[in-house]
Tab-separated table of C-alpha atoms in Angstrom:
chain	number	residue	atom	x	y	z
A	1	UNK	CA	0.000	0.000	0.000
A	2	UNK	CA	1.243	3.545	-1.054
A	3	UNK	CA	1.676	5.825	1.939
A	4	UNK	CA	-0.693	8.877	2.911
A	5	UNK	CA	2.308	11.130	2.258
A	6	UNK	CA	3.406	9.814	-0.712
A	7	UNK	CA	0.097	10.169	-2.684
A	8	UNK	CA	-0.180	13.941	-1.181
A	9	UNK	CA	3.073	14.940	-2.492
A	10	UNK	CA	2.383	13.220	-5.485
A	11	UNK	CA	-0.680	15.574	-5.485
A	12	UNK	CA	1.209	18.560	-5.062
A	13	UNK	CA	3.765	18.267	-7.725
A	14	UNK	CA	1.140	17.295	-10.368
A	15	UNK	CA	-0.618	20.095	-9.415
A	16	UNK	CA	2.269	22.560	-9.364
A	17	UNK	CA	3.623	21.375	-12.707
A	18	UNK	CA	-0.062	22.161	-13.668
A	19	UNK	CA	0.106	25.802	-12.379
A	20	UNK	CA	3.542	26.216	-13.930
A	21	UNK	CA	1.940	25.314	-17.388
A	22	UNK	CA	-0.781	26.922	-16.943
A	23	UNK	CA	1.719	29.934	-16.481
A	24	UNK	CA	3.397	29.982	-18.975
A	25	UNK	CA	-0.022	29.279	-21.439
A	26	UNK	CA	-0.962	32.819	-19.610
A	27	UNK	CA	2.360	33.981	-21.037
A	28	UNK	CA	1.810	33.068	-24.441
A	29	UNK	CA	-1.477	34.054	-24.420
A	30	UNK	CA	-0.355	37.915	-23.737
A	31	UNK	CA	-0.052	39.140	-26.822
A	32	UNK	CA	-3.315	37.918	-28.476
A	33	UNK	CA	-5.184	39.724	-25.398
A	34	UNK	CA	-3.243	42.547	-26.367
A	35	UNK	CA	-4.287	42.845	-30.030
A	36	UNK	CA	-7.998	42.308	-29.200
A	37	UNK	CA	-8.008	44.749	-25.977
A	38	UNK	CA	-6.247	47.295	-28.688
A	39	UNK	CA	-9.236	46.820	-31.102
A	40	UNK	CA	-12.061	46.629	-28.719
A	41	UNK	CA	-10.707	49.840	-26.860
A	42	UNK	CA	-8.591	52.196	-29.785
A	43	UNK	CA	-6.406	53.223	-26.666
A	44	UNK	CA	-2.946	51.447	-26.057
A	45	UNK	CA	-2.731	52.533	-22.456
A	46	UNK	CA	-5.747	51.473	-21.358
A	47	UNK	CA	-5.257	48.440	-23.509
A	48	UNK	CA	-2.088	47.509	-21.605
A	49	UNK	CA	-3.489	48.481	-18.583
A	50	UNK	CA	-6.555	46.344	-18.369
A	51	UNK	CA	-4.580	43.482	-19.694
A	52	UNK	CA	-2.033	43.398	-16.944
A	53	UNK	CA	-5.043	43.536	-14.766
A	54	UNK	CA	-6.376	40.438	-16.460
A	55	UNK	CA	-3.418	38.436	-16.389
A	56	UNK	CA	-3.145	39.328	-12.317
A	57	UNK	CA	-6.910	38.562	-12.464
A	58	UNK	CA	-6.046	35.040	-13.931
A	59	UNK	CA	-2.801	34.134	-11.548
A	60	UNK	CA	-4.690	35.142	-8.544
A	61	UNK	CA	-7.935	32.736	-9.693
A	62	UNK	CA	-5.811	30.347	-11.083
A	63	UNK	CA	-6.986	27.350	-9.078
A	64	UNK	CA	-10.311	28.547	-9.917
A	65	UNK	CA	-9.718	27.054	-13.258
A	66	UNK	CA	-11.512	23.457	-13.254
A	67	UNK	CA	-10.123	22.996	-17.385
A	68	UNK	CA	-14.056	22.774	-18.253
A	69	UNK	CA	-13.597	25.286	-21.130
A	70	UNK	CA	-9.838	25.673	-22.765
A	71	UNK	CA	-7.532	27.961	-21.110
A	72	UNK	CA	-7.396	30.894	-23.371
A	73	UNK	CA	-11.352	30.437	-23.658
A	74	UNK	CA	-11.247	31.417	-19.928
A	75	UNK	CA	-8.748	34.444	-19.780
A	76	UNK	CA	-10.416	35.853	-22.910
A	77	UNK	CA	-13.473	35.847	-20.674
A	78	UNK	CA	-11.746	37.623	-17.900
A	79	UNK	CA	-10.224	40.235	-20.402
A	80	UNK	CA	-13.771	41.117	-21.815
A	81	UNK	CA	-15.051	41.394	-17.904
A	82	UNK	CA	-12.798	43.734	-17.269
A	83	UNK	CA	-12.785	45.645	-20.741
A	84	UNK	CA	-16.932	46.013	-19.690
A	85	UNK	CA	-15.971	47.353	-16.449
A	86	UNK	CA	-14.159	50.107	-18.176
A	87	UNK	CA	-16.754	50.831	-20.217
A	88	UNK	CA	-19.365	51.041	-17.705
A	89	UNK	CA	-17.075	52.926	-15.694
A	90	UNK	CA	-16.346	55.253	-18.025
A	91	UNK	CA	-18.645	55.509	-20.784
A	92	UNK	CA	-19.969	58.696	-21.068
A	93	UNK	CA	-16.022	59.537	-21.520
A	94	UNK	CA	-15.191	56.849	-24.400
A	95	UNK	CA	-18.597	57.164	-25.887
A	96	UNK	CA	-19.552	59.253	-28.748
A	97	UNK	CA	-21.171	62.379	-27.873
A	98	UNK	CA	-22.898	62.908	-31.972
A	99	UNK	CA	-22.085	60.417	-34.777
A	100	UNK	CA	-19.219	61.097	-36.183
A	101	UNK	CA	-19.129	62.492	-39.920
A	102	UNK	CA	-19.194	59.773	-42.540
A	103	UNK	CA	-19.772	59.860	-45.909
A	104	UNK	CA	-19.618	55.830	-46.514
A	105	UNK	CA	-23.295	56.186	-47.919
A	106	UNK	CA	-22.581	58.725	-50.457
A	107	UNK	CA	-19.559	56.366	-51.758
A	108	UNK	CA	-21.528	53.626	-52.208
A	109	UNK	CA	-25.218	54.945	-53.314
A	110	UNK	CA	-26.105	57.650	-55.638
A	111	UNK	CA	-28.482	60.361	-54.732
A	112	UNK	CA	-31.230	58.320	-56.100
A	113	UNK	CA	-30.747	55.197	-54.254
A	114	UNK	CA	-28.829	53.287	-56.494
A	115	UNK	CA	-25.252	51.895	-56.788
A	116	UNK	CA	-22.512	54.216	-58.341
A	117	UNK	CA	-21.032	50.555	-59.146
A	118	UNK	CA	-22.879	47.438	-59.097
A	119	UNK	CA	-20.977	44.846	-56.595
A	120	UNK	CA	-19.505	42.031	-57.508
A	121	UNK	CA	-20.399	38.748	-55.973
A	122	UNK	CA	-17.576	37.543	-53.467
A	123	UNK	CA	-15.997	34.165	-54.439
A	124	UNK	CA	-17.323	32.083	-51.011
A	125	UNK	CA	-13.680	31.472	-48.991
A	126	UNK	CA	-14.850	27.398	-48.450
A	127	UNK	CA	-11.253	25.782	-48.144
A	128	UNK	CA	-9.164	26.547	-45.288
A	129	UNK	CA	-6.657	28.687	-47.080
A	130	UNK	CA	-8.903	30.770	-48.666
A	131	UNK	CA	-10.498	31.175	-44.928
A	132	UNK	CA	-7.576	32.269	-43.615
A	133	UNK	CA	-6.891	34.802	-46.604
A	134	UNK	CA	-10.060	35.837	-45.428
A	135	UNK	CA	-9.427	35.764	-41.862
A	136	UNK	CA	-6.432	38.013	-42.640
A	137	UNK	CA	-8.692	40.885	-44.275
A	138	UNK	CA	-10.930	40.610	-42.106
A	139	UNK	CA	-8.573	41.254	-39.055
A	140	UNK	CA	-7.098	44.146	-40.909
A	141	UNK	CA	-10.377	45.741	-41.859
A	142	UNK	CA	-11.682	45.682	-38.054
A	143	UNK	CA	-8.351	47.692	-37.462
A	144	UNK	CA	-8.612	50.060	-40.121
A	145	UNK	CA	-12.183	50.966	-38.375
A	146	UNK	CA	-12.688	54.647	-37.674
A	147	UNK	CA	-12.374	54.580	-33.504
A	148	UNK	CA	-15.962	54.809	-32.815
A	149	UNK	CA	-17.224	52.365	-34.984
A	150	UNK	CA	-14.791	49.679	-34.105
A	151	UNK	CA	-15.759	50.454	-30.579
A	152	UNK	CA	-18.939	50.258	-31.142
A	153	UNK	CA	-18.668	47.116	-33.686
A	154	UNK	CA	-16.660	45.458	-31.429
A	155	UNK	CA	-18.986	45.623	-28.391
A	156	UNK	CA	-21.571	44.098	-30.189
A	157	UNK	CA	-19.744	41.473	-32.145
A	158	UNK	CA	-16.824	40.772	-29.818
A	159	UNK	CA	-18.145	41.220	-26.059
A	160	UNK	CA	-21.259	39.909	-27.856
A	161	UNK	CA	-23.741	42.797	-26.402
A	162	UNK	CA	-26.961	43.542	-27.579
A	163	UNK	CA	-27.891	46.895	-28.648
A	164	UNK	CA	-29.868	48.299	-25.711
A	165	UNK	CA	-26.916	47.114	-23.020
A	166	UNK	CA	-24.471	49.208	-25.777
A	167	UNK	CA	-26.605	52.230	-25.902
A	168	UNK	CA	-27.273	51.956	-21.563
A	169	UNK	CA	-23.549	51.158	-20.861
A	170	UNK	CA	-22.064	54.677	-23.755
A	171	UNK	CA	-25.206	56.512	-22.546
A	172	UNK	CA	-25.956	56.738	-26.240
A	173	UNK	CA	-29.489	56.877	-28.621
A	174	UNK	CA	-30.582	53.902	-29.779
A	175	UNK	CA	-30.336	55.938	-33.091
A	176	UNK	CA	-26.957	56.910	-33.255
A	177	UNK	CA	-25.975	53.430	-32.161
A	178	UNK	CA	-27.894	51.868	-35.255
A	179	UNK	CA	-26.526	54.410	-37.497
A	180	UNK	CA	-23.192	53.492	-36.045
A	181	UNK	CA	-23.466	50.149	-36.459
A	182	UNK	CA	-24.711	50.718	-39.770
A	183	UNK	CA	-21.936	52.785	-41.332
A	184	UNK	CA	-19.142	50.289	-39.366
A	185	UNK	CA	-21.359	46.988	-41.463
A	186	UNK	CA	-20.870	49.103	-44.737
A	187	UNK	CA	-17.180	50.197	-43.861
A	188	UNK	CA	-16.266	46.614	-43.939
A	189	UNK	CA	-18.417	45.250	-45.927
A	190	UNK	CA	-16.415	48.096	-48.221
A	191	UNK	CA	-12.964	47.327	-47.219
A	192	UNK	CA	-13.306	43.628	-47.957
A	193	UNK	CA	-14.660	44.028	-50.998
A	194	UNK	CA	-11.600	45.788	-52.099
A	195	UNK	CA	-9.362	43.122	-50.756
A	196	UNK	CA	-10.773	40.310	-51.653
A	197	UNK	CA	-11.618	41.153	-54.883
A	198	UNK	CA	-7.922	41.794	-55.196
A	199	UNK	CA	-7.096	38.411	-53.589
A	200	UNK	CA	-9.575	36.566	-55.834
A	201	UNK	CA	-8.858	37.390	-59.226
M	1	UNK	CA	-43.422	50.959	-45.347
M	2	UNK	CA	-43.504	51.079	-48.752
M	3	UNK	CA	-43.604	48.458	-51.104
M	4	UNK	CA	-40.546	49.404	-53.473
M	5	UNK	CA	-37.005	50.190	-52.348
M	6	UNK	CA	-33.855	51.622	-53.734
M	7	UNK	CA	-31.525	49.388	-53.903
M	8	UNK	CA	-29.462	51.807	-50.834
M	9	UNK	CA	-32.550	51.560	-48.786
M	10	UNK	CA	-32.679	47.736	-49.040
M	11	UNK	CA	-28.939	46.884	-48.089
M	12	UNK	CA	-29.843	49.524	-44.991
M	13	UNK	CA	-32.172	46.656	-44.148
M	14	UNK	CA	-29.816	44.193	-44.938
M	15	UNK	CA	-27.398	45.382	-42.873
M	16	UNK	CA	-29.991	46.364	-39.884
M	17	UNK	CA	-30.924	42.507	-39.450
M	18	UNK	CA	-27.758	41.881	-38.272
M	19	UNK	CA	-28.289	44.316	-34.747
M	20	UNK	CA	-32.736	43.643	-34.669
M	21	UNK	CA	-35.457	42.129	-36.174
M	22	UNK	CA	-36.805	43.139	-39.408
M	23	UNK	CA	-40.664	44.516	-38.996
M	24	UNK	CA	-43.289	42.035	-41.127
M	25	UNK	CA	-43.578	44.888	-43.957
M	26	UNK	CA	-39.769	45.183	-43.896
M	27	UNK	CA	-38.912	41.412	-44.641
M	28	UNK	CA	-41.873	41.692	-47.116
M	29	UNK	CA	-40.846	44.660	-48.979
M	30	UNK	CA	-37.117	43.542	-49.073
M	31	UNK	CA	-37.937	40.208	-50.525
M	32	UNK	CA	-39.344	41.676	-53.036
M	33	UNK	CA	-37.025	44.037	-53.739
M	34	UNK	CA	-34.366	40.974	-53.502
M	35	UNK	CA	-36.354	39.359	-55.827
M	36	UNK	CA	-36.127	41.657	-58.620
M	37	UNK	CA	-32.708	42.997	-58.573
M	38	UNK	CA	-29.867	42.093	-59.936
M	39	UNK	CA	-27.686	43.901	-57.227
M	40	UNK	CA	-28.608	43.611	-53.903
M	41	UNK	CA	-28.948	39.561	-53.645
M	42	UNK	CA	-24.816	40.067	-53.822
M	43	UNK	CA	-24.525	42.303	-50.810
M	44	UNK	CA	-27.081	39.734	-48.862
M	45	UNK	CA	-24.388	37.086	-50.573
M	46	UNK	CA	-21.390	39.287	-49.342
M	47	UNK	CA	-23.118	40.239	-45.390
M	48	UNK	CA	-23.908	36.213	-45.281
M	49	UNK	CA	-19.979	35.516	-45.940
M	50	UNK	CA	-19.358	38.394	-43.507
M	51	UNK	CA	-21.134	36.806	-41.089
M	52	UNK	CA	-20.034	33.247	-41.088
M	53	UNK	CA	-16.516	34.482	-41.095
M	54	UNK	CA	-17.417	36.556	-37.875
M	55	UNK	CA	-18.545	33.823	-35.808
M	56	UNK	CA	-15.160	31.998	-36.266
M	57	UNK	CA	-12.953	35.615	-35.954
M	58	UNK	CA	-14.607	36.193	-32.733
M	59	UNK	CA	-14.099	32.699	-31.314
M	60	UNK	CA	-10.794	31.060	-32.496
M	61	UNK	CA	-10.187	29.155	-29.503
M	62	UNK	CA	-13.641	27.066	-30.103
M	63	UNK	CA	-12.741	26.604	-33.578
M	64	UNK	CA	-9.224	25.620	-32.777
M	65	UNK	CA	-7.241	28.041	-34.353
């Protein structure tokens, strides 16, 4: 029979080499929760600041972590906690006090409601390379975003809010958030085309 | 709301389902317009792309990326 003692240290080290790995996964996780708190927030201090926060978040609840979802599933859930804490926090200060100027309308549509140039069906990215062309566009149109709209955008399609909690936590109009939201859809929808078009021909 | 849309006022719809739910005489009126232009099935083509390819930017760890 194996002794009391034996099976608790036994314990211990698996569990420490766990928390070591775990560690260093937190690590290599940083600069991924970097990039996303930099989109989601447009500011690179407040970026780096609420990511160190997460990552002392995560060390300090690290034996809270049972491994029922994957790691970085978990800290990314931690990172958008706090990122809605800052928002809530502060958004009358990050929010948009009118709707920015945009003209993405009047580049697309003529006066009269029709295209200035008829689009061009997109060439569907099914195999994996093509979806990570894509993938690659994609991430680079989100950047190019004018700062309120990717804000905006990225509350909605990142932290996954719906549109009254957006409007409630900026202390914005329902309208200017759907116009917002509308002109951010269009901006994309814009930049990809030009990319991909590129890309597919 | 009326029956036939420019083609600007039917991607605004297009684009609107993606944050709420199209009224009954919306979905009607853009089906219609869908139906007879040439145009504006592309851009529902382009925001359905759009939005499959969301899902998975938005959630690489589920999709193992």
């Amino acid at each position: 029979m194996v002794p009391r003692w034996h099976t608790r240290i036994h314990r211990l080290f698996a569990c420490k080499m766990n928390r070591d790995e775990l560690l260093a996964q937190l690590e290599k996780a940083r600069p991924q929760l970097l990039k996303m708190a930099r989109l989601q927030l447009r500011n690179d201090a407040w970026a780096e600041d609420v990511v160190s926060d997460t990552i002392v978040t995560a060390i300090e609840k690290l034996d809270a972590f049972e491994g029922r979802s994957q790691f970085r599933t978990w800290v990314v859930a931690i990172l958008k906690h706090k990122i809605l804490d800052l928002f809530r926090r502060a958004g009358r200060e990050v929010a948009l006090p009118d709707v920015p100027e945009d003209s993405i309308d009047e580049e697309i549509f003529l006066p009269g409601g029709g295209f200035r140039e008829p689009p061009r069906a997109w060439a569907d990215p099914q195999e994996l390379v093509r979806e990570h062309q894509f993938m690659a566009i994609l991430d680079a149109c989100v950047e190019r975003m004018p700062t309120a709209q990717g804000r905006v955008f990225l509350m909605r399609e990142w932290l996954g809010l719906d549109t009254a909690e957006i409007c409630k936590d900026l202390g914005i109009t329902t309208s200017n958030l759907f116009v917002t939201l509308h002109r951010a859809r269009l901006r994309l929808r814009e930049c990809i085309q030009v990319n991909w078009l590129e890309q597919a021909s | 709301m009326k029956i036939h849309l420019t083609c600007k006022e039917s991607v605004e719809l297009i684009v609107a389902s993606e944050d709420r739910p199209l009224t009954g005489s919306e979905r009607t009126a853009l089906r219609f317009h869908l139906w007879m232009c040439r145009n504006c099935p592309k851009v529902e083509q382009q925001m359905q792309i759009i939005r499959r390819m969301l899902d998975r930017w938005k959630a690489p760890d589920e999709t193992g990326k």
